[in-house]
mmCIF file of C-alpha atoms in Angstrom:
data_model
loop_
_atom_site.group_PDB
_atom_site.id
_atom_site.type_symbol
_atom_site.label_atom_id
_atom_site.label_comp_id
_atom_site.label_asym_id
_atom_site.label_seq_id
_atom_site.Cartn_x
_atom_site.Cartn_y
_atom_site.Cartn_z
ATOM 1 C CA MET A 1 11.380 79.971 14.190
ATOM 2 C CA ASP A 2 7.599 80.326 14.666
ATOM 3 C CA ILE A 3 7.469 83.547 12.653
ATOM 4 C CA ALA A 4 9.466 82.104 9.745
ATOM 5 C CA GLY A 5 7.402 78.909 9.786
ATOM 6 C CA ALA A 6 4.145 80.869 9.945
ATOM 7 C CA LEU A 7 5.147 83.039 6.993
ATOM 8 C CA ILE A 8 6.018 79.984 4.914
ATOM 9 C CA GLY A 9 2.792 78.275 6.009
ATOM 10 C CA LEU A 10 0.713 81.347 5.201
ATOM 11 C CA SER A 11 2.204 81.573 1.708
ATOM 12 C CA LEU A 12 1.190 77.952 1.102
ATOM 13 C CA THR A 13 -2.229 78.668 2.608
ATOM 14 C CA ALA A 14 -2.672 81.664 0.299
ATOM 15 C CA ALA A 15 -2.064 79.421 -2.710
ATOM 16 C CA VAL A 16 -4.817 76.939 -1.788
ATOM 17 C CA TYR A 17 -7.215 79.285 0.028
ATOM 18 C CA PRO A 18 -9.337 80.216 -3.040
ATOM 19 C CA PHE A 19 -9.884 76.568 -3.936
ATOM 20 C CA ILE A 20 -10.714 75.478 -0.395
ATOM 21 C CA ALA A 21 -12.986 78.487 0.139
ATOM 22 C CA LEU A 22 -14.881 77.777 -3.080
ATOM 23 C CA ALA A 23 -15.278 74.096 -2.187
ATOM 24 C CA ILE A 24 -16.605 74.967 1.285
ATOM 25 C CA LYS A 25 -19.066 77.516 -0.151
ATOM 26 C CA ILE A 26 -20.341 75.091 -2.801
ATOM 27 C CA ASP A 27 -20.694 72.248 -0.284
ATOM 28 C CA SER A 28 -22.600 74.097 2.453
ATOM 29 C CA PRO A 29 -23.853 77.567 3.312
ATOM 30 C CA GLY A 30 -22.010 79.638 5.884
ATOM 31 C CA PRO A 31 -18.611 81.179 6.487
ATOM 32 C CA VAL A 32 -15.373 79.696 5.167
ATOM 33 C CA LEU A 33 -13.516 80.086 8.452
ATOM 34 C CA PHE A 34 -14.459 78.878 11.910
ATOM 35 C CA GLY A 35 -13.058 80.485 15.050
ATOM 36 C CA GLN A 36 -13.076 78.535 18.301
ATOM 37 C CA GLU A 37 -12.078 80.054 21.617
ATOM 38 C CA ARG A 38 -8.951 78.432 23.036
ATOM 39 C CA ILE A 39 -6.863 79.119 26.106
ATOM 40 C CA GLY A 40 -3.251 80.071 25.453
ATOM 41 C CA GLU A 41 -0.243 80.930 27.534
ATOM 42 C CA ASN A 42 -0.974 82.455 30.954
ATOM 43 C CA GLY A 43 -4.687 81.647 30.547
ATOM 44 C CA ARG A 44 -5.174 84.166 27.740
ATOM 45 C CA ALA A 45 -8.187 83.378 25.531
ATOM 46 C CA PHE A 46 -7.914 83.685 21.754
ATOM 47 C CA LEU A 47 -9.788 82.553 18.640
ATOM 48 C CA CYS A 48 -8.155 79.557 16.979
ATOM 49 C CA TRP A 49 -8.933 79.691 13.244
ATOM 50 C CA LYS A 50 -9.723 76.717 11.003
ATOM 51 C CA PHE A 51 -11.404 76.118 7.689
ATOM 52 C CA ARG A 52 -15.013 75.230 8.506
ATOM 53 C CA SER A 53 -15.484 71.471 8.229
ATOM 54 C CA MET A 54 -18.912 71.171 9.869
ATOM 55 C CA THR A 55 -22.371 72.530 9.265
ATOM 56 C CA VAL A 56 -23.057 76.005 10.627
ATOM 57 C CA ASP A 57 -25.440 74.634 13.268
ATOM 58 C CA ALA A 58 -22.968 71.994 14.515
ATOM 59 C CA GLU A 59 -23.023 73.193 18.135
ATOM 60 C CA LYS A 60 -26.821 73.013 18.238
ATOM 61 C CA LYS A 61 -26.771 69.523 16.703
ATOM 62 C CA LYS A 62 -24.137 68.427 19.225
ATOM 63 C CA ARG A 63 -26.749 68.492 21.985
ATOM 64 C CA GLU A 64 -28.849 66.034 19.980
ATOM 65 C CA LEU A 65 -25.869 63.701 19.517
ATOM 66 C CA VAL A 66 -24.526 63.644 23.095
ATOM 67 C CA ALA A 67 -25.790 60.097 23.673
ATOM 68 C CA ARG A 68 -23.548 58.875 20.809
ATOM 69 C CA ASN A 69 -20.332 60.329 22.298
ATOM 70 C CA GLU A 70 -17.552 57.722 22.132
ATOM 71 C CA VAL A 71 -15.075 59.497 24.441
ATOM 72 C CA ASN A 72 -15.268 60.049 28.199
ATOM 73 C CA GLY A 73 -14.577 63.434 29.721
ATOM 74 C CA ALA A 74 -14.655 66.854 28.098
ATOM 75 C CA MET A 75 -14.018 65.605 24.557
ATOM 76 C CA PHE A 76 -16.816 64.849 22.123
ATOM 77 C CA LYS A 77 -16.209 62.437 19.279
ATOM 78 C CA ILE A 78 -18.426 60.141 17.251
ATOM 79 C CA GLN A 79 -17.507 58.057 14.252
ATOM 80 C CA ASN A 80 -19.054 59.344 11.002
ATOM 81 C CA ASP A 81 -20.237 62.546 12.666
ATOM 82 C CA PRO A 82 -23.259 63.750 10.628
ATOM 83 C CA ARG A 83 -22.294 67.388 11.264
ATOM 84 C CA VAL A 84 -19.116 67.066 9.165
ATOM 85 C CA THR A 85 -19.594 68.185 5.564
ATOM 86 C CA ARG A 86 -18.299 66.281 2.517
ATOM 87 C CA VAL A 87 -15.545 68.832 1.949
ATOM 88 C CA GLY A 88 -14.912 68.861 5.695
ATOM 89 C CA ARG A 89 -14.121 65.134 5.656
ATOM 90 C CA VAL A 90 -11.416 65.711 3.046
ATOM 91 C CA LEU A 91 -10.047 68.758 4.862
ATOM 92 C CA ARG A 92 -9.828 66.834 8.136
ATOM 93 C CA ARG A 93 -8.312 63.715 6.575
ATOM 94 C CA THR A 94 -5.562 65.846 4.984
ATOM 95 C CA SER A 95 -5.300 68.241 7.987
ATOM 96 C CA MET A 96 -5.863 71.141 5.603
ATOM 97 C CA ASP A 97 -8.576 72.467 7.921
ATOM 98 C CA GLU A 98 -5.724 73.507 10.240
ATOM 99 C CA LEU A 99 -3.954 75.795 7.736
ATOM 100 C CA PRO A 100 -5.502 79.075 8.980
ATOM 101 C CA GLN A 101 -3.839 78.446 12.348
ATOM 102 C CA PHE A 102 -0.639 79.825 10.838
ATOM 103 C CA TRP A 103 -2.250 83.235 11.548
ATOM 104 C CA ASN A 104 -2.467 82.273 15.218
ATOM 105 C CA VAL A 105 1.211 81.311 15.138
ATOM 106 C CA LEU A 106 2.181 84.585 13.437
ATOM 107 C CA TRP A 107 0.227 86.585 16.051
ATOM 108 C CA GLY A 108 2.043 84.718 18.844
ATOM 109 C CA GLU A 109 -1.076 82.967 20.171
ATOM 110 C CA MET A 110 0.186 79.478 19.280
ATOM 111 C CA SER A 111 3.484 77.804 18.479
ATOM 112 C CA LEU A 112 4.321 75.473 15.611
ATOM 113 C CA VAL A 113 5.555 72.923 18.161
ATOM 114 C CA GLY A 114 3.701 71.800 21.226
ATOM 115 C CA THR A 115 0.343 70.653 22.422
ATOM 116 C CA ARG A 116 -2.942 71.932 21.053
ATOM 117 C CA PRO A 117 -4.349 74.756 23.212
ATOM 118 C CA PRO A 118 -7.391 73.601 25.231
ATOM 119 C CA THR A 119 -10.905 74.908 24.580
#
């Protein structure tokens, strides 16, 4: 089921990829994709792929914004995060930033159903 779903998802992703990539490139410098290390089954680490929705220096800026964190624990979340780009806001609101994760599903690192792998 995951393989069939990933193949369908990747065909849809291929149709919109050029438009999303162009929008990201026009909006801010840097790569189109963002890979974040996640922990999968049996503690295996892998790169979880997304369309980049933040500035390239988002991790550096995070240290400056720690005092504004609205969530306790390991999560970091602030309303109207200044690191999120204009295109990134749209991608996140529509969940289109998640489309490249169909590659992770196809490679067997994630499943279409279930919880999000932890960082």
